[in-house]
Coordinates of C-alpha atoms and ligand atoms in Angstrom, one line a residue:
M30 CA 185.8 161.9 -57.0
Y31 CA 188.8 163.2 -59.4
R32 CA 191.1 164.4 -58.2
I33 CA 194.5 166.7 -59.6
D34 CA 197.9 167.6 -56.9
I35 CA 199.3 170.0 -58.8
M36 CA 203.6 170.6 -57.9
T37 CA 204.2 174.1 -58.9
L38 CA 206.8 176.7 -57.7
F39 CA 204.2 179.2 -58.3
P40 CA 200.9 178.2 -56.9
D41 CA 199.5 181.6 -56.2
T42 CA 198.9 181.9 -60.1
L43 CA 196.9 178.7 -60.5
G44 CA 194.4 180.0 -57.9
D45 CA 191.6 182.1 -59.5
M46 CA 190.9 179.6 -62.7
L47 CA 190.8 176.6 -60.2
C48 CA 188.5 178.5 -58.1
E49 CA 186.0 179.9 -60.6
S50 CA 183.5 178.9 -63.1
I51 CA 183.1 175.3 -63.6
L52 CA 185.8 174.0 -61.9
G53 CA 185.1 176.1 -59.1
R54 CA 181.5 175.0 -58.7
A55 CA 182.8 171.8 -59.7
Q56 CA 185.6 171.7 -56.3
E57 CA 182.5 172.7 -54.7
R58 CA 180.1 169.8 -54.5
G59 CA 182.7 167.9 -54.6
F60 CA 183.1 166.5 -58.2
I61 CA 186.7 167.1 -58.3
R62 CA 189.0 168.1 -56.4
I63 CA 192.8 170.3 -56.9
E64 CA 195.0 170.5 -54.7
C65 CA 198.7 172.8 -55.2
H66 CA 202.0 172.3 -53.4
Q67 CA 204.7 174.5 -53.3
I68 CA 207.5 172.0 -54.0
R69 CA 210.1 174.8 -52.5
D70 CA 207.8 173.8 -49.3
H71 CA 209.7 170.4 -49.7
T72 CA 213.5 171.2 -49.4
R73 CA 216.2 170.1 -46.9
N74 CA 218.8 173.2 -46.9
K75 CA 218.0 176.4 -44.8
Q76 CA 217.9 178.8 -48.2
K77 CA 215.1 176.8 -49.1
Q78 CA 217.3 175.7 -53.3
V79 CA 215.0 173.9 -55.6
D80 CA 217.6 175.0 -58.6
D81 CA 221.0 175.2 -59.7
Y82 CA 223.2 175.7 -62.5
P83 CA 223.8 172.9 -64.8
Y84 CA 226.4 170.4 -64.9
G85 CA 228.0 170.2 -68.6
G86 CA 227.4 174.8 -68.4
G87 CA 225.1 176.8 -69.9
K88 CA 222.2 179.4 -69.4
G89 CA 219.5 179.3 -66.9
A90 CA 218.4 176.8 -64.4
V91 CA 217.7 173.6 -63.8
M92 CA 215.2 171.9 -60.5
Q93 CA 217.0 170.0 -58.9
A94 CA 215.6 166.8 -57.8
D95 CA 215.8 166.1 -54.5
P96 CA 213.0 169.0 -53.8
L97 CA 210.6 168.0 -56.1
Y98 CA 210.8 163.7 -55.4
H99 CA 210.5 164.9 -51.6
C100 CA 206.8 166.9 -53.1
W101 CA 206.0 164.3 -54.9
N102 CA 207.0 161.4 -51.9
H103 CA 204.7 163.1 -49.9
I104 CA 201.5 162.9 -52.1
C105 CA 201.9 159.6 -52.9
T106 CA 202.7 158.9 -49.0
E107 CA 199.4 161.2 -48.3
A108 CA 197.2 158.7 -50.9
G109 CA 199.3 155.3 -49.8
E110 CA 200.1 154.3 -53.5
R111 CA 202.3 156.2 -56.6
I112 CA 200.2 159.1 -58.6
H113 CA 200.5 158.5 -62.5
T114 CA 202.4 161.2 -63.1
I115 CA 202.3 164.1 -65.7
Y116 CA 205.3 165.8 -66.0
L117 CA 204.2 170.2 -68.6
T118 CA 207.5 169.5 -70.4
P119 CA 207.3 171.4 -74.1
V120 CA 209.8 168.2 -75.1
G121 CA 206.3 165.5 -74.6
Q122 CA 203.7 164.5 -75.8
V123 CA 201.2 166.8 -78.3
F124 CA 198.4 166.6 -75.8
R125 CA 194.9 166.4 -77.6
Q126 CA 191.2 165.5 -76.8
E127 CA 191.7 162.2 -77.1
D128 CA 194.2 161.9 -73.5
A129 CA 192.3 164.5 -72.4
K130 CA 189.0 161.4 -72.2
R131 CA 192.4 158.3 -71.9
L132 CA 193.1 160.6 -68.4
S133 CA 189.3 160.6 -67.3
T134 CA 189.0 156.8 -67.6
D135 CA 192.2 155.7 -66.7
Y136 CA 192.5 157.3 -64.6
D137 CA 190.7 159.0 -60.5
R138 CA 194.2 160.8 -60.1
L139 CA 196.9 161.9 -61.4
I140 CA 199.9 164.6 -60.5
L141 CA 200.5 167.4 -62.6
V142 CA 204.6 168.5 -62.6
C143 CA 205.5 172.3 -64.1
G144 CA 209.0 172.8 -65.1
H145 CA 210.2 176.2 -64.6
Y146 CA 214.2 177.8 -65.6
E147 CA 215.7 175.1 -68.2
G148 CA 213.8 172.3 -67.0
V149 CA 213.8 169.5 -64.1
D150 CA 216.5 166.8 -63.2
Q151 CA 216.1 163.8 -66.0
R152 CA 216.8 161.8 -62.2
F153 CA 213.9 163.2 -61.3
I154 CA 211.4 162.1 -64.6
D155 CA 213.4 159.8 -65.0
E156 CA 212.6 158.2 -61.0
C157 CA 209.1 159.4 -60.5
V158 CA 207.5 160.5 -64.0
D159 CA 205.1 157.9 -66.1
E160 CA 204.3 160.5 -68.8
E161 CA 205.6 163.7 -70.3
V162 CA 202.9 165.7 -71.8
S163 CA 203.5 169.4 -74.5
I164 CA 200.2 171.8 -74.4
G165 CA 201.8 172.4 -78.2
D166 CA 204.7 173.5 -79.6
F167 CA 206.1 176.4 -78.1
V168 CA 208.3 177.8 -75.9
L169 CA 206.1 179.1 -72.4
T170 CA 208.3 179.9 -69.2
G171 CA 206.6 177.5 -66.9
G172 CA 204.0 174.7 -67.0
E173 CA 201.5 176.3 -65.3
I174 CA 199.8 177.3 -68.0
P175 CA 200.3 173.6 -69.6
A176 CA 199.2 171.8 -66.0
L177 CA 195.6 174.5 -66.4
A178 CA 195.3 173.3 -69.1
V179 CA 195.8 170.2 -68.8
A180 CA 193.9 169.5 -65.8
D181 CA 191.1 171.3 -67.3
A182 CA 190.9 169.5 -70.3
V183 CA 190.7 166.6 -68.3
C184 CA 188.2 167.4 -65.7
R185 CA 185.4 168.3 -67.2
L186 CA 185.3 165.5 -68.9
V187 CA 184.7 164.1 -65.3
P188 CA 181.1 162.8 -64.9
G189 CA 179.2 165.6 -63.3
V190 CA 181.0 168.3 -63.5
L191 CA 179.2 169.4 -66.8
S192 CA 175.6 170.2 -66.8
D193 CA 175.0 167.3 -69.2
P194 CA 177.7 164.7 -71.3
E195 CA 176.1 166.2 -74.8
C196 CA 177.9 169.0 -73.4
F197 CA 181.7 167.3 -74.8
I198 CA 180.3 164.6 -77.0
N199 CA 179.6 166.9 -80.0
E200 CA 181.8 169.6 -79.2
S201 CA 185.7 169.8 -81.3
H202 CA 188.0 167.2 -81.1
W203 CA 185.6 164.8 -79.7
D204 CA 185.1 162.6 -82.9
G205 CA 187.4 163.5 -85.5
L206 CA 185.9 166.9 -86.8
L207 CA 185.6 170.6 -85.7
E208 CA 182.4 172.3 -84.3
H209 CA 179.4 174.0 -86.3
P210 CA 179.8 177.6 -86.1
H211 CA 177.3 179.0 -83.0
Y212 CA 174.8 182.2 -82.6
S213 CA 172.9 183.4 -80.4
R214 CA 171.0 186.9 -80.1
P215 CA 169.8 189.0 -81.5
E216 CA 168.4 187.6 -84.7
V217 CA 170.7 190.6 -87.0
W218 CA 173.7 192.2 -85.6
H219 CA 176.1 195.1 -87.4
D220 CA 173.4 193.8 -90.1
R221 CA 174.6 190.3 -89.8
P222 CA 172.0 187.9 -90.1
V223 CA 171.2 184.8 -88.1
P224 CA 171.4 181.7 -90.7
P225 CA 167.3 181.2 -91.8
I226 CA 167.8 177.6 -91.1
L227 CA 169.6 178.0 -87.2
L228 CA 165.6 180.0 -86.8
S229 CA 163.6 177.2 -89.0
G230 CA 162.7 174.8 -86.0
H231 CA 163.5 172.3 -88.0
H232 CA 165.5 169.8 -85.8
A233 CA 166.6 167.9 -88.6
N234 CA 167.7 169.9 -91.1
I235 CA 169.4 172.7 -88.5
E236 CA 170.7 168.8 -87.4
K237 CA 172.0 168.1 -91.4
W238 CA 173.1 172.4 -91.3
R239 CA 175.5 171.9 -88.7
R240 CA 177.3 168.6 -89.5
K241 CA 177.7 170.2 -92.6
Q242 CA 179.2 173.2 -91.0
S243 CA 181.4 171.2 -89.2
I244 CA 182.8 169.1 -92.5
L245 CA 183.7 172.1 -94.2
R246 CA 185.4 174.0 -90.7
T247 CA 187.5 171.0 -90.9
R248 CA 188.4 170.1 -94.5
N249 CA 188.8 174.5 -95.0
R250 CA 191.5 174.9 -90.7
R251 CA 192.4 171.3 -90.7
P252 CA 193.5 169.1 -93.9
D253 CA 195.2 166.8 -91.0
L254 CA 192.3 165.9 -89.2
Y255 CA 190.1 166.2 -92.7
E256 CA 192.7 163.5 -93.8
R257 CA 191.5 161.0 -90.7
L258 CA 188.0 161.7 -90.8
D259 CA 185.7 158.8 -92.1
L260 CA 182.9 160.4 -93.8
S261 CA 181.9 156.8 -95.8
S262 CA 177.8 156.7 -94.3
K263 CA 175.1 156.8 -97.1
A264 CA 174.0 160.4 -94.2
D265 CA 177.8 161.5 -94.8
L266 CA 178.2 160.7 -98.9
K267 CA 175.5 162.7 -99.4
L268 CA 175.9 165.8 -97.3
L269 CA 179.2 165.8 -100.1
R270 CA 177.6 165.6 -102.8
E271 CA 176.0 168.9 -101.8
I272 CA 179.0 170.0 -100.6
A273 CA 180.2 169.3 -104.2
A274 CA 177.7 170.8 -105.8
E275 CA 177.0 173.7 -104.0
E276 CA 180.9 174.3 -104.3
I277 CA 180.2 173.9 -108.5
E278 CA 177.2 176.6 -108.2
G279 CA 179.5 178.7 -106.7
Ligands
SAM330 C1 211.0 177.5 -70.4 S1 210.4 175.8 -70.0 C2 211.6 174.9 -70.5 C3 212.1 174.3 -72.0 C4 212.9 173.2 -72.5 N1 214.7 174.1 -71.5 C5 213.1 173.6 -73.6 O1 214.0 174.2 -73.9 O2 212.7 172.0 -74.1 C6 209.9 176.4 -68.5 C7 208.7 175.6 -67.9 O3 207.9 175.1 -69.3 C8 207.0 174.3 -69.3 N2 206.6 174.3 -70.5 C9 206.9 175.3 -71.9 N3 206.4 175.0 -72.7 C10 205.9 174.1 -72.4 C11 205.0 174.0 -73.5 N4 205.0 173.4 -74.7 N5 204.4 172.9 -73.6 C12 204.6 172.1 -71.5 N6 205.8 172.6 -70.7 C13 205.9 173.8 -71.2 C14 207.9 172.7 -68.3 O4 207.2 172.3 -67.6 C15 209.7 173.6 -68.6 O5 210.1 173.0 -67.6

């Protein structure tokens, strides 16, 4: 079983996402377990204060190191070991599919720390955090949405969570490509027909069409990813020639 412990000041905001749908079913079946911990329960003061003004001045509040430490220590002590700990922060390394793969295979347990306000006291990060992770170049009010994003991306790669590894192996970002478009019934919707090749039943041609769509999408939407692709196989070179010919034809 893969386990994730989320440290947060707002555990109720995470509940539904973790208990419904694929993650909920995977928890019921015992493939994963995700526990939320209220950092406030680990304060050592009567007011249950978890934040204070920033030294040096400035607006906002900083989450204090001590409640965070006691919450973190409680989880590690119960586990009987120091657990790989990730702090969600806009100053971290941007999270990618390869990180989801790495975290799902290199560990069987993670702690995710959600910040709030201006962030957390650096000394907690220095003492307890192994990795700082950002979910993108923008700033949210708290680390709960980033923690859900990381937990979801990691858990869906845990064996048993999805019905078949095929489900994620051919998806966007698995091998550097964006996925081809999808269509479902009806065959014509609002005068828009499904590409005829998908109705042909010719499996090899459908696969070829999908690969070509993936290459085109990646080239047109994400030149940064396209630059890094290896398209040197005979089959891909043939597809690239076809794409070039189709573009010349207009
Ligand atoms: C308002 S933000 C703090 C931003 C911080 N003062 C800064 O400028 O880098 C509050 C919390 O939201 C979370 N957060 C916000 N944006 C995030 C992002 N892009 N990735 C991961 N966590 C984020 C972090 O846990 C952070 O401590």
